[in-house]
mmCIF file of C-alpha atoms in Angstrom:
data_model
loop_
_atom_site.group_PDB
_atom_site.id
_atom_site.type_symbol
_atom_site.label_atom_id
_atom_site.label_comp_id
_atom_site.label_asym_id
_atom_site.label_seq_id
_atom_site.Cartn_x
_atom_site.Cartn_y
_atom_site.Cartn_z
ATOM 1 C CA MET G 1 115.895 32.308 -62.388
ATOM 2 C CA PRO G 2 112.116 31.782 -62.289
ATOM 3 C CA ASP G 3 110.038 33.911 -64.608
ATOM 4 C CA ALA G 4 108.975 37.090 -62.809
ATOM 5 C CA ILE G 5 105.787 37.436 -64.865
ATOM 6 C CA ARG G 6 102.759 35.899 -63.187
ATOM 7 C CA HIS G 7 101.347 33.009 -65.182
ATOM 8 C CA LEU G 8 97.882 33.022 -66.745
ATOM 9 C CA ILE G 9 96.011 29.826 -67.536
ATOM 10 C CA ALA G 10 93.169 30.679 -69.918
ATOM 11 C CA GLY G 11 90.598 28.148 -71.060
ATOM 12 C CA ASN G 12 89.033 28.473 -74.510
ATOM 13 C CA TRP G 13 85.866 26.386 -74.543
ATOM 14 C CA LYS G 14 85.241 27.101 -78.239
ATOM 15 C CA MET G 15 81.757 25.941 -79.384
ATOM 16 C CA ASN G 16 81.212 23.699 -76.375
ATOM 17 C CA GLY G 17 79.035 24.076 -73.300
ATOM 18 C CA LEU G 18 75.399 24.250 -72.242
ATOM 19 C CA LYS G 19 73.724 25.512 -69.082
ATOM 20 C CA SER G 20 74.487 22.138 -67.527
ATOM 21 C CA SER G 21 78.198 23.035 -67.817
ATOM 22 C CA LEU G 22 77.758 25.409 -64.891
ATOM 23 C CA ALA G 23 78.519 22.476 -62.595
ATOM 24 C CA GLU G 24 81.944 22.030 -64.215
ATOM 25 C CA PHE G 25 82.649 25.731 -63.826
ATOM 26 C CA ASP G 26 81.594 25.512 -60.176
ATOM 27 C CA ALA G 27 84.257 22.846 -59.686
ATOM 28 C CA MET G 28 86.840 25.117 -61.295
ATOM 29 C CA ARG G 29 85.786 28.011 -59.093
ATOM 30 C CA GLU G 30 85.989 25.892 -55.968
ATOM 31 C CA GLY G 31 89.435 24.571 -56.884
ATOM 32 C CA ALA G 32 90.844 27.910 -58.009
ATOM 33 C CA ALA G 33 91.924 29.031 -54.548
ATOM 34 C CA ALA G 34 94.313 26.084 -54.249
ATOM 35 C CA VAL G 35 96.266 27.132 -57.371
ATOM 36 C CA ALA G 36 95.833 30.912 -57.113
ATOM 37 C CA ALA G 37 99.340 31.322 -55.746
ATOM 38 C CA LYS G 38 100.743 29.834 -58.951
ATOM 39 C CA ALA G 39 98.634 31.412 -61.681
ATOM 40 C CA ASP G 40 95.693 33.589 -62.654
ATOM 41 C CA LEU G 41 92.757 31.616 -64.050
ATOM 42 C CA LEU G 42 90.441 32.671 -66.876
ATOM 43 C CA VAL G 43 87.682 30.694 -68.584
ATOM 44 C CA CYS G 44 86.265 31.808 -71.940
ATOM 45 C CA PRO G 45 82.988 29.929 -72.533
ATOM 46 C CA PRO G 46 80.516 30.463 -75.379
ATOM 47 C CA ALA G 47 78.793 33.849 -75.185
ATOM 48 C CA THR G 48 75.575 32.183 -74.020
ATOM 49 C CA LEU G 49 77.277 31.187 -70.763
ATOM 50 C CA ILE G 50 79.329 34.294 -69.959
ATOM 51 C CA ALA G 51 76.765 36.016 -67.741
ATOM 52 C CA GLY G 52 76.005 32.869 -65.756
ATOM 53 C CA PHE G 53 79.673 32.032 -65.274
ATOM 54 C CA ALA G 54 80.563 35.617 -64.362
ATOM 55 C CA ASP G 55 77.839 35.681 -61.722
ATOM 56 C CA LYS G 56 79.246 32.492 -60.190
ATOM 57 C CA ALA G 57 82.807 33.845 -60.377
ATOM 58 C CA LYS G 58 82.159 36.925 -58.234
ATOM 59 C CA GLY G 59 84.484 37.039 -55.255
ATOM 60 C CA SER G 60 86.457 33.992 -56.432
ATOM 61 C CA LYS G 61 89.946 33.406 -57.853
ATOM 62 C CA ILE G 62 88.739 32.775 -61.416
ATOM 63 C CA ALA G 63 87.732 35.251 -64.117
ATOM 64 C CA VAL G 64 85.539 34.931 -67.199
ATOM 65 C CA GLY G 65 86.310 36.026 -70.737
ATOM 66 C CA ALA G 66 84.894 35.876 -74.265
ATOM 67 C CA GLN G 67 86.067 34.240 -77.491
ATOM 68 C CA ASP G 68 85.491 37.016 -80.035
ATOM 69 C CA CYS G 69 83.884 40.422 -80.547
ATOM 70 C CA HIS G 70 82.801 42.785 -83.305
ATOM 71 C CA PRO G 71 85.039 45.838 -83.799
ATOM 72 C CA LYS G 72 82.160 48.310 -83.435
ATOM 73 C CA ALA G 73 80.337 49.183 -80.231
ATOM 74 C CA SER G 74 76.837 48.815 -81.689
ATOM 75 C CA GLY G 75 74.906 48.871 -84.931
ATOM 76 C CA ALA G 76 73.304 46.784 -87.656
ATOM 77 C CA HIS G 77 75.437 43.667 -87.313
ATOM 78 C CA THR G 78 73.013 40.782 -86.883
ATOM 79 C CA GLY G 79 74.394 37.927 -84.829
ATOM 80 C CA ASP G 80 77.499 39.808 -83.663
ATOM 81 C CA LEU G 81 78.405 40.935 -80.146
ATOM 82 C CA SER G 82 80.314 44.064 -79.230
ATOM 83 C CA ALA G 83 83.044 44.216 -76.629
ATOM 84 C CA GLU G 84 80.783 46.476 -74.602
ATOM 85 C CA MET G 85 78.063 43.818 -74.556
ATOM 86 C CA LEU G 86 80.546 41.204 -73.421
ATOM 87 C CA ALA G 87 81.859 43.487 -70.687
ATOM 88 C CA ASP G 88 78.273 44.097 -69.610
ATOM 89 C CA ALA G 89 77.779 40.321 -69.355
ATOM 90 C CA GLY G 90 80.789 40.077 -67.043
ATOM 91 C CA ALA G 91 83.747 39.328 -69.310
ATOM 92 C CA SER G 92 87.145 40.738 -68.340
ATOM 93 C CA ALA G 93 89.055 39.675 -71.463
ATOM 94 C CA ILE G 94 88.429 38.731 -75.093
ATOM 95 C CA ILE G 95 90.313 36.266 -77.278
ATOM 96 C CA VAL G 96 90.855 37.787 -80.729
ATOM 97 C CA GLY G 97 92.500 36.415 -83.853
ATOM 98 C CA HIS G 98 92.321 32.746 -82.946
ATOM 99 C CA SER G 99 93.483 30.628 -85.877
ATOM 100 C CA GLU G 100 90.012 29.134 -86.200
ATOM 101 C CA ARG G 101 88.581 32.637 -86.651
ATOM 102 C CA ARG G 102 91.332 33.500 -89.123
ATOM 103 C CA ALA G 103 90.761 30.289 -91.121
ATOM 104 C CA ASP G 104 86.994 29.822 -90.848
ATOM 105 C CA HIS G 105 86.004 33.489 -91.139
ATOM 106 C CA GLY G 106 88.877 34.942 -93.134
ATOM 107 C CA GLU G 107 89.940 37.336 -90.381
ATOM 108 C CA THR G 108 92.924 39.480 -91.329
ATOM 109 C CA ASP G 109 95.595 40.972 -89.093
ATOM 110 C CA ALA G 110 93.959 44.369 -89.601
ATOM 111 C CA LEU G 111 90.595 43.077 -88.362
ATOM 112 C CA VAL G 112 92.220 41.363 -85.390
ATOM 113 C CA ARG G 113 93.885 44.647 -84.507
ATOM 114 C CA GLN G 114 90.526 46.433 -84.657
ATOM 115 C CA LYS G 115 88.995 43.821 -82.378
ATOM 116 C CA ALA G 116 91.854 44.207 -79.885
ATOM 117 C CA GLU G 117 91.229 47.949 -79.882
ATOM 118 C CA ALA G 118 87.526 47.267 -79.345
ATOM 119 C CA ALA G 119 88.359 45.170 -76.279
ATOM 120 C CA TRP G 120 90.378 48.076 -74.894
ATOM 121 C CA ARG G 121 87.556 50.494 -75.663
ATOM 122 C CA ALA G 122 85.328 48.389 -73.410
ATOM 123 C CA GLY G 123 87.971 48.242 -70.672
ATOM 124 C CA LEU G 124 88.877 44.609 -71.355
ATOM 125 C CA THR G 125 92.153 42.780 -71.943
ATOM 126 C CA ALA G 126 92.801 41.555 -75.498
ATOM 127 C CA ILE G 127 94.305 38.079 -75.887
ATOM 128 C CA VAL G 128 95.757 38.192 -79.403
ATOM 129 C CA CYS G 129 96.489 34.814 -81.010
ATOM 130 C CA ILE G 130 99.217 34.130 -83.562
ATOM 131 C CA GLY G 131 100.722 30.974 -85.031
ATOM 132 C CA GLU G 132 101.866 29.160 -88.141
ATOM 133 C CA THR G 133 100.339 26.290 -90.119
ATOM 134 C CA GLN G 134 102.093 22.978 -90.748
ATOM 135 C CA GLY G 135 102.914 24.034 -94.298
ATOM 136 C CA GLN G 136 104.447 27.295 -93.122
ATOM 137 C CA ARG G 137 106.453 25.473 -90.475
ATOM 138 C CA ASP G 138 107.730 22.901 -92.992
ATOM 139 C CA ALA G 139 108.805 25.779 -95.250
ATOM 140 C CA GLY G 140 110.827 27.358 -92.439
ATOM 141 C CA GLN G 141 108.496 30.365 -92.233
ATOM 142 C CA THR G 142 107.464 30.139 -88.566
ATOM 143 C CA LEU G 143 109.210 33.283 -87.370
ATOM 144 C CA ASP G 144 108.325 35.280 -90.486
ATOM 145 C CA VAL G 145 104.635 34.368 -90.119
ATOM 146 C CA CYS G 146 104.550 35.098 -86.398
ATOM 147 C CA GLY G 147 106.422 38.360 -86.884
ATOM 148 C CA GLY G 148 104.005 39.506 -89.558
ATOM 149 C CA GLN G 149 100.984 38.624 -87.440
ATOM 150 C CA LEU G 150 102.431 40.475 -84.451
ATOM 151 C CA LYS G 151 103.140 43.557 -86.544
ATOM 152 C CA GLY G 152 99.687 43.614 -88.084
ATOM 153 C CA SER G 153 97.567 42.445 -85.157
ATOM 154 C CA LEU G 154 98.937 44.336 -82.142
ATOM 155 C CA PRO G 155 97.727 47.908 -81.665
ATOM 156 C CA ASP G 156 99.993 50.763 -80.686
ATOM 157 C CA GLY G 157 99.848 51.393 -76.965
ATOM 158 C CA SER G 158 99.953 47.717 -76.003
ATOM 159 C CA THR G 159 100.879 47.166 -72.357
ATOM 160 C CA SER G 160 100.993 44.308 -69.884
ATOM 161 C CA ALA G 161 97.687 45.587 -68.496
ATOM 162 C CA ASN G 162 95.717 45.501 -71.754
ATOM 163 C CA LEU G 163 97.385 42.802 -73.873
ATOM 164 C CA VAL G 164 98.240 39.114 -73.722
ATOM 165 C CA VAL G 165 99.846 37.351 -76.701
ATOM 166 C CA ALA G 166 99.049 33.678 -77.289
ATOM 167 C CA TYR G 167 101.306 31.625 -79.561
ATOM 168 C CA GLU G 168 99.360 28.670 -80.929
ATOM 169 C CA PRO G 169 100.996 26.707 -83.735
ATOM 170 C CA VAL G 170 97.973 25.830 -85.851
ATOM 171 C CA TRP G 171 99.227 22.302 -86.496
ATOM 172 C CA ALA G 172 99.267 21.585 -82.741
ATOM 173 C CA ILE G 173 95.711 22.707 -81.939
ATOM 174 C CA GLY G 174 93.553 19.740 -81.036
ATOM 175 C CA THR G 175 95.909 17.277 -82.711
ATOM 176 C CA GLY G 176 97.760 15.974 -79.689
ATOM 177 C CA LEU G 177 101.000 17.178 -81.280
ATOM 178 C CA THR G 178 103.180 19.718 -79.502
ATOM 179 C CA PRO G 179 106.463 21.372 -80.458
ATOM 180 C CA THR G 180 109.507 20.434 -78.437
ATOM 181 C CA ALA G 181 110.376 22.636 -75.474
ATOM 182 C CA LYS G 182 113.308 23.921 -77.547
ATOM 183 C CA ASP G 183 110.993 24.898 -80.409
ATOM 184 C CA VAL G 184 108.623 26.697 -78.029
ATOM 185 C CA GLU G 185 111.527 28.510 -76.392
ATOM 186 C CA GLN G 186 112.783 29.723 -79.786
ATOM 187 C CA VAL G 187 109.428 31.150 -80.849
ATOM 188 C CA HIS G 188 108.643 32.708 -77.474
ATOM 189 C CA ALA G 189 112.084 34.331 -77.353
ATOM 190 C CA PHE G 190 111.411 35.749 -80.824
ATOM 191 C CA ILE G 191 108.014 37.086 -79.716
ATOM 192 C CA ARG G 192 109.588 38.657 -76.631
ATOM 193 C CA GLY G 193 112.139 40.362 -78.844
ATOM 194 C CA VAL G 194 109.436 41.773 -81.113
ATOM 195 C CA LEU G 195 107.478 43.047 -78.106
ATOM 196 C CA THR G 196 110.465 44.736 -76.474
ATOM 197 C CA ASP G 197 111.624 46.250 -79.760
ATOM 198 C CA ARG G 198 108.223 47.822 -80.318
ATOM 199 C CA PHE G 199 106.953 48.515 -76.815
ATOM 200 C CA LYS G 200 110.306 48.897 -75.019
ATOM 201 C CA ALA G 201 110.258 48.097 -71.293
ATOM 202 C CA GLU G 202 106.547 47.364 -71.332
ATOM 203 C CA GLY G 203 107.151 44.675 -73.937
ATOM 204 C CA GLY G 204 109.210 42.785 -71.398
ATOM 205 C CA LYS G 205 106.191 42.515 -69.099
ATOM 206 C CA ILE G 206 103.490 41.397 -71.556
ATOM 207 C CA ARG G 207 102.392 37.822 -70.941
ATOM 208 C CA ILE G 208 103.063 35.327 -73.739
ATOM 209 C CA LEU G 209 100.949 32.179 -73.521
ATOM 210 C CA TYR G 210 101.596 28.895 -75.273
ATOM 211 C CA GLY G 211 98.625 27.050 -76.753
ATOM 212 C CA GLY G 212 98.235 23.834 -78.684
ATOM 213 C CA SER G 213 97.412 20.465 -77.082
ATOM 214 C CA VAL G 214 98.338 21.628 -73.582
ATOM 215 C CA LYS G 215 97.330 18.988 -71.043
ATOM 216 C CA PRO G 216 98.247 17.992 -67.473
ATOM 217 C CA SER G 217 100.932 15.588 -68.690
ATOM 218 C CA ASN G 218 102.964 18.246 -70.547
ATOM 219 C CA ALA G 219 101.987 21.447 -68.737
ATOM 220 C CA ALA G 220 104.836 21.554 -66.222
ATOM 221 C CA GLU G 221 107.492 21.128 -68.931
ATOM 222 C CA LEU G 222 105.931 23.806 -71.127
ATOM 223 C CA MET G 223 105.376 26.265 -68.276
ATOM 224 C CA ALA G 224 109.053 25.976 -67.294
ATOM 225 C CA VAL G 225 110.224 27.242 -70.701
ATOM 226 C CA ALA G 226 111.676 30.767 -70.736
ATOM 227 C CA ASN G 227 109.179 33.444 -71.825
ATOM 228 C CA VAL G 228 106.221 31.071 -71.466
ATOM 229 C CA ASN G 229 103.958 32.975 -69.078
ATOM 230 C CA GLY G 230 101.016 30.594 -69.100
ATOM 231 C CA ALA G 231 98.795 28.670 -71.467
ATOM 232 C CA LEU G 232 95.758 29.042 -73.681
ATOM 233 C CA VAL G 233 94.062 25.690 -73.213
ATOM 234 C CA GLY G 234 91.448 24.166 -75.485
ATOM 235 C CA GLY G 235 89.963 20.725 -74.878
ATOM 236 C CA ALA G 236 91.611 20.216 -71.499
ATOM 237 C CA SER G 237 89.868 23.335 -70.169
ATOM 238 C CA LEU G 238 86.463 21.674 -70.424
ATOM 239 C CA LYS G 239 87.137 19.510 -67.368
ATOM 240 C CA ALA G 240 87.839 21.115 -64.004
ATOM 241 C CA ALA G 241 90.308 18.423 -62.945
ATOM 242 C CA ASP G 242 92.443 18.841 -66.078
ATOM 243 C CA PHE G 243 92.271 22.647 -66.109
ATOM 244 C CA LEU G 244 93.270 22.920 -62.455
ATOM 245 C CA ALA G 245 96.037 20.341 -62.898
ATOM 246 C CA ILE G 246 97.522 22.447 -65.698
ATOM 247 C CA ALA G 247 97.506 25.492 -63.428
ATOM 248 C CA ALA G 248 99.125 23.469 -60.660
ATOM 249 C CA GLY G 249 101.980 22.730 -63.049
ATOM 250 C CA CYS G 250 103.044 26.365 -63.269
#
């Protein structure tokens, strides 16, 4: 049986992109209609580009999101951006708890949870990232780590309308390495179980994305795995042709 949950292909541009990148986004916008029947499309560029991308996205089949936010709505937090500011710029979703934020900035599950709640406060969807390191995987701790991150990072009241979970094994991000389809299926089934145990029927509807070296050549196989409801794409989301090809593989 095909998965009844509509797929989401979300692009995380990370610290890449200048105003000249608007041309690449234009190509994504123009190609989005051809794959809209298969998946929802979301691009999360650097904050400097959100407003420009969102303006271009109006009336199209592609949405724009952000990569992080501060938990508070305003205040003396130099260099930070609130969820409200990002919503005002045109974002419809915010990635929170990406492994690079957890590693580079020491973000805890508790902080990730606060950021997810901030996204909701601003009327945006929170895309909460979880995933294990190579060392944790080698030690057989994958499910324990993911379970702990889910417990600590997901707010009460999570629904399919306000939450997306992204499983990104840290060792697969930007390395070209990917787990086997069987490995992905095991972890996504575990995540689904955690979601349904905690959020009951609603937990069965929340989208679970796979992330970690997703590219056109492996997208179709990954998207066919049970409980994989789309992808969080890094490097391959920087090029319209690759991003759209991944969506076409759903």
